[in-house]
Tab-separated table of C-alpha atoms in Angstrom:
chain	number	residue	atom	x	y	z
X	296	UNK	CA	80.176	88.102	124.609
X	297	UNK	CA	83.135	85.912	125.956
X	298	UNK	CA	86.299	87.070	124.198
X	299	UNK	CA	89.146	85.355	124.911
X	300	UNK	CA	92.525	86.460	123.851
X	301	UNK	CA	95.098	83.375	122.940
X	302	UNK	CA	98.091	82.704	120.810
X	303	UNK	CA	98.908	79.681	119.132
X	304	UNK	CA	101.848	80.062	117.356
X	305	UNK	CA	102.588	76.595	115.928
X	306	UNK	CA	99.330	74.225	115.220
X	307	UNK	CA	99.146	70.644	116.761
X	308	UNK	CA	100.471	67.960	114.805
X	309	UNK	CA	97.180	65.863	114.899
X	310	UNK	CA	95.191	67.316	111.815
X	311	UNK	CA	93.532	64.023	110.200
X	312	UNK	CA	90.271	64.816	112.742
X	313	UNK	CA	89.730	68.539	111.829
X	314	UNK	CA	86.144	68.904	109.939
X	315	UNK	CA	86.572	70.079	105.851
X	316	UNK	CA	86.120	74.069	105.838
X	317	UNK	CA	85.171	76.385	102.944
X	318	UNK	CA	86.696	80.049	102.268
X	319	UNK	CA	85.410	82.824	101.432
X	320	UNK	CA	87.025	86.293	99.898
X	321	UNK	CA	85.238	89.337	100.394
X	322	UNK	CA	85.641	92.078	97.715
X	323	UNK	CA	82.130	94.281	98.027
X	324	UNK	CA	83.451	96.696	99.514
X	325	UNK	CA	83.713	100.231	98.535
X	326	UNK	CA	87.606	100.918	98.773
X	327	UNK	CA	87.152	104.843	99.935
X	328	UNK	CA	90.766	105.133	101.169
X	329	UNK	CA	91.928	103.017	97.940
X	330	UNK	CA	89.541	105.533	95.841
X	331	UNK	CA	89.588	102.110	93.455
X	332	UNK	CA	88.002	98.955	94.061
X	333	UNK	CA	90.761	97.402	95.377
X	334	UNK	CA	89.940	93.904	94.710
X	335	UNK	CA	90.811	94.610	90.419
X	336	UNK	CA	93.994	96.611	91.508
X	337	UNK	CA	96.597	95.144	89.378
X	338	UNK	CA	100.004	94.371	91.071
X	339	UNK	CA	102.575	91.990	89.697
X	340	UNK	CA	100.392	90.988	86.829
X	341	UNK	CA	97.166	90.175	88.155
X	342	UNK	CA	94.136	91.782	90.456
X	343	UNK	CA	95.166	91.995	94.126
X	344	UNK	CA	92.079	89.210	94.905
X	345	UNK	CA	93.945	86.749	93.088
X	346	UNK	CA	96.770	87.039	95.065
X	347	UNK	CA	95.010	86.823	97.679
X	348	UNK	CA	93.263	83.664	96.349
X	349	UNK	CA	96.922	82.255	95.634
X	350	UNK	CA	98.039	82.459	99.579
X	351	UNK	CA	94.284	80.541	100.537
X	352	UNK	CA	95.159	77.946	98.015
X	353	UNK	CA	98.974	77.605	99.825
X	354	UNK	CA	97.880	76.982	103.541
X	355	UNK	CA	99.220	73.560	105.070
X	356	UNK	CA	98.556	71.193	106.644
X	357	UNK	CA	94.373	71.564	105.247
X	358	UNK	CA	93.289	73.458	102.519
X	359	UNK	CA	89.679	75.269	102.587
X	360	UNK	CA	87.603	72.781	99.458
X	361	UNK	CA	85.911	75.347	97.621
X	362	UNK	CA	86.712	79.218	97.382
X	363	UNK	CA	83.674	81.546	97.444
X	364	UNK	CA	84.352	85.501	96.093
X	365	UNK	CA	81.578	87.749	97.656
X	366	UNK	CA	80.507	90.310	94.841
X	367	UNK	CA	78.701	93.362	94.584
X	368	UNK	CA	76.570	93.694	91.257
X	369	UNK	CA	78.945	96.097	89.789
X	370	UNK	CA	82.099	93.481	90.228
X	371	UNK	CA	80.079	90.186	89.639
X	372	UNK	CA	81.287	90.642	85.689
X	373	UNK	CA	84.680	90.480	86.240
X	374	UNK	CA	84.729	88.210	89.045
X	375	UNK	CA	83.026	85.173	86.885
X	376	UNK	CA	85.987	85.954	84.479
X	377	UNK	CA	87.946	85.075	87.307
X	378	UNK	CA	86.190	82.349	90.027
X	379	UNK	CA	84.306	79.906	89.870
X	380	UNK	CA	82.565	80.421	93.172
X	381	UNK	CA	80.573	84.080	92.905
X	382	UNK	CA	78.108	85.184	95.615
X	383	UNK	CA	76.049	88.230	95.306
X	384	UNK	CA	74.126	89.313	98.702
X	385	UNK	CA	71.211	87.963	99.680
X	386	UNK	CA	68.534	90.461	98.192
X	387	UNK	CA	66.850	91.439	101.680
X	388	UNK	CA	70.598	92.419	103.076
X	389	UNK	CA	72.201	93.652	99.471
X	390	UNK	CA	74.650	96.503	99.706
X	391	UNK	CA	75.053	96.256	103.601
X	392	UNK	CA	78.708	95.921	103.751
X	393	UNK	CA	81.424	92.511	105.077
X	394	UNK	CA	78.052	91.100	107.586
X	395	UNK	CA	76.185	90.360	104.736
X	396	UNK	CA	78.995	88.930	102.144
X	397	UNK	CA	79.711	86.157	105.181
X	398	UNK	CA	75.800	85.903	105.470
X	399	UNK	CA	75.789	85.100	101.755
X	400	UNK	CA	78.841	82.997	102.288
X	401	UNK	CA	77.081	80.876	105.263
X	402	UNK	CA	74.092	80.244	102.952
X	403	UNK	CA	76.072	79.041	100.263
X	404	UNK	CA	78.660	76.690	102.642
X	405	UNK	CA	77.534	73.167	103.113
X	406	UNK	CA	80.522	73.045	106.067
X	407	UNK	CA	79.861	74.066	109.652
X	408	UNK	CA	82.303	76.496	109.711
X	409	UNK	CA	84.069	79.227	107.243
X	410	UNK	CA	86.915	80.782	106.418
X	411	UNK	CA	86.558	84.740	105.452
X	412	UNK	CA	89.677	87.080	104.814
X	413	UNK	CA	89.701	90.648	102.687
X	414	UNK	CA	90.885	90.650	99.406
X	415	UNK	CA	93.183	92.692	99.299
X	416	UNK	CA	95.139	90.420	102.281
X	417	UNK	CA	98.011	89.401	100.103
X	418	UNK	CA	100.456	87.855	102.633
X	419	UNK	CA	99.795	85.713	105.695
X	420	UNK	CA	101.086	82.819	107.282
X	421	UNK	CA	100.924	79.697	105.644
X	422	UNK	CA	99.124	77.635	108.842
X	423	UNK	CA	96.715	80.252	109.881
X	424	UNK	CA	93.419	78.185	108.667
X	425	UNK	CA	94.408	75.142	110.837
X	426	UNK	CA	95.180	77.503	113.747
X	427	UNK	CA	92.207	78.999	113.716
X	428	UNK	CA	90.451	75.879	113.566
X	429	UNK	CA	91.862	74.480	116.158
X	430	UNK	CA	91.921	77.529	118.671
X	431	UNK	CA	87.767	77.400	117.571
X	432	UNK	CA	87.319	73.523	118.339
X	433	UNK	CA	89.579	73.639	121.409
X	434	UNK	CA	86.549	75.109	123.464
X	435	UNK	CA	82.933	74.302	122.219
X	436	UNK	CA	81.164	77.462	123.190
X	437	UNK	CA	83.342	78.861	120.177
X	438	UNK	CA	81.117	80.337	117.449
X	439	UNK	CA	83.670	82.683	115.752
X	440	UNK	CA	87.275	82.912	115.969
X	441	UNK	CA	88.815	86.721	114.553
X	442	UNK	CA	92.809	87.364	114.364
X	443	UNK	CA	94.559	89.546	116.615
X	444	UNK	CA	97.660	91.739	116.492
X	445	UNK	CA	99.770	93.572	119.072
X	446	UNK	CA	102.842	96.270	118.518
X	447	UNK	CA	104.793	95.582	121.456
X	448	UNK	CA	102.910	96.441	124.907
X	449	UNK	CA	100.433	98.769	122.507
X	450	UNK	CA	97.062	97.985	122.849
X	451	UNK	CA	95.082	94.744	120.887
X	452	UNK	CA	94.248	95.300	117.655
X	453	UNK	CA	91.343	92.841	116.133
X	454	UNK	CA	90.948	92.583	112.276
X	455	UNK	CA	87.536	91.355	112.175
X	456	UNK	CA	87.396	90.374	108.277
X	457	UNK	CA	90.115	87.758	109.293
X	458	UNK	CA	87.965	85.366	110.671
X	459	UNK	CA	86.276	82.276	111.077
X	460	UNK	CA	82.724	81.818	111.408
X	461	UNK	CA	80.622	78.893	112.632
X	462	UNK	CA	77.066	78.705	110.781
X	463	UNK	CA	75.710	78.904	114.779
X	464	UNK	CA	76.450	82.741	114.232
X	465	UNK	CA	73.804	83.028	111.133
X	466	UNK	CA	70.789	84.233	113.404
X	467	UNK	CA	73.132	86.472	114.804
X	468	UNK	CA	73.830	87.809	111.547
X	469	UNK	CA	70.597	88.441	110.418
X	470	UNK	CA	69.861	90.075	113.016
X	471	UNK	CA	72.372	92.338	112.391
X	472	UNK	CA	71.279	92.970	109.048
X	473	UNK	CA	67.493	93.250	109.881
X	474	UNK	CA	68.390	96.191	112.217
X	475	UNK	CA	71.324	97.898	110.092
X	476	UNK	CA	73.930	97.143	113.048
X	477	UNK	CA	76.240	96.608	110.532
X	478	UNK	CA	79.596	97.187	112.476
X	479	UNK	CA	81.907	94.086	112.616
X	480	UNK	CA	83.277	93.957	115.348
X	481	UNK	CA	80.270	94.952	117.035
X	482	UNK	CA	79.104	91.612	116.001
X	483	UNK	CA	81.573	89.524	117.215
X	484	UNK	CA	80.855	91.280	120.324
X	485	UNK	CA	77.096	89.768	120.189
X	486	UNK	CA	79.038	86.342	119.737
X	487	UNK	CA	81.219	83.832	121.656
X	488	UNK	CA	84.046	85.004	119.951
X	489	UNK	CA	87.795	84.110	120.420
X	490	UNK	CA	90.661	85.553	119.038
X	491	UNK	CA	93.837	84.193	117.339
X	492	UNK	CA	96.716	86.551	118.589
X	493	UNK	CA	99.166	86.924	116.171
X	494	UNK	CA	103.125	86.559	116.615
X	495	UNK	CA	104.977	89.829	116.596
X	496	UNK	CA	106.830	88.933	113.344
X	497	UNK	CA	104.249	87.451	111.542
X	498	UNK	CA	103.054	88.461	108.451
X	499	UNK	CA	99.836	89.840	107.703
X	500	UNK	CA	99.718	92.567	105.153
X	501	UNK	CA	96.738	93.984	103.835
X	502	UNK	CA	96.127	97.077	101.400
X	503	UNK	CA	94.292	99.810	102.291
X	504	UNK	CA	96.325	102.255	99.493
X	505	UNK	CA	98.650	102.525	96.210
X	506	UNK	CA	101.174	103.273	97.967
X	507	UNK	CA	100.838	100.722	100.395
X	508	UNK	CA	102.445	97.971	97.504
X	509	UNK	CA	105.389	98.336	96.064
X	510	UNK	CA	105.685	100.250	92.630
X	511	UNK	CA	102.070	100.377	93.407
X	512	UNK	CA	99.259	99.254	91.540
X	513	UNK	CA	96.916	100.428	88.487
X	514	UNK	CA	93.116	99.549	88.274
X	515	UNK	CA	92.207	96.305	85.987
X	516	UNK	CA	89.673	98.207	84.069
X	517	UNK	CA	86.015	96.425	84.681
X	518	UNK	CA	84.752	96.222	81.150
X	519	UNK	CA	88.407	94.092	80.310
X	520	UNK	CA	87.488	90.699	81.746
X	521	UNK	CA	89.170	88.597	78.983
């Protein structure tokens, strides 16, 4: 893989020629350190995913055109109460964790590349789809671009369900699946992937526990779709 580490911290002006992108939330996960699936947790008055959906739906200058919410089978209830875009995973690669929600979401894209983030990632910047996008079509070997963060001199840390994926990477992906190499960032090794390095005070909070939001949060019961 060729990894290459920049930061664009304000996006070029010229916009108009950047190709239409589609999003997509992942929330099959199994929350262990949550001990809830996170996704339903209710904070502020609605499940953590829809805030999540909220900040996609704010980003400027381009906005993704359609919103996809990866599912497992025990979620895909309450997330048609609440999306219009549901995925399940493709049967072959069900249950295998984030590599096959973006397979499913590649399948179901029409757009050569796409957006994925975590839901519970309920703050970020409000331009970091059209930096992304342009840090991926400002070198054409580009096939996946992932977000990167560094405390001070500290080492890089990568936060490979921020990302952008080109549908180039979908062989790569099944192959991944076939052989139950499921870690992500060990993919995005196996790709030409470059990463997005992050400001120091920019904002990009995700929950990985209550505690973690303020006053908390209490599960949205899963039968209570309504």
């Amino acid at each position: 893989m060729s990894r290459c580490i920049t930061s664009v911290a304000k996006p070029s002006t010229q916009t108009h020629d950047l190709p239409a992108v589609d999003a997509l939330i992942l929330s099959g996960g199994q929350s262990r350190r949550m001990g809830t699936d996170k996704a339903w947790l209710d904070w502020q008055g609605m499940p953590l995913i829809r805030h999540t959906e909220a900040w996609v739906r704010l980003q400027q200058p381009i906005q993704p055109d359609t919103v996809w919410v990866s599912c497992s089978p025990s979620n895909i209830a309450i997330a048609n109460a609440h999306f219009d875009h549901t995925l399940l995973d493709h049967p072959e690669y069900s249950g295998r964790g984030p590599l096959a929600g973006m397979h499913a979401g590649l399948l179901a894209t029409q757009k050569a590349w796409l957006w994925v983030l975590p839901c519970d990632g309920i703050r970020f910047a409000n331009n970091l789809l059209v930096r992304m996008l342009q840090l991926a079509l400002s070198e054409p070997q580009a096939e996946a671009v992932v977000v990167g963060t560094r405390d001070g001199e500290g080492p890089l840390r990568l936060h490979p369900v921020w990302a952008l994926i080109s549908q180039k990477t979908k062989p790569r992906l099944e192959a991944c699946l076939r052989t139950n190499a499921l870690k992500v960032t060990s993919f995005f090794d196996s790709v030409q992937t470059r990463i997005l390095l992050l400001e120091p005070n920019e904002v990009l909070w995700n929950v990985n526990h209550p505690t973690d939001l303020p006053n908390h949060g209490k599960p949205i019961r899963q039968d209570h779709v309504d």
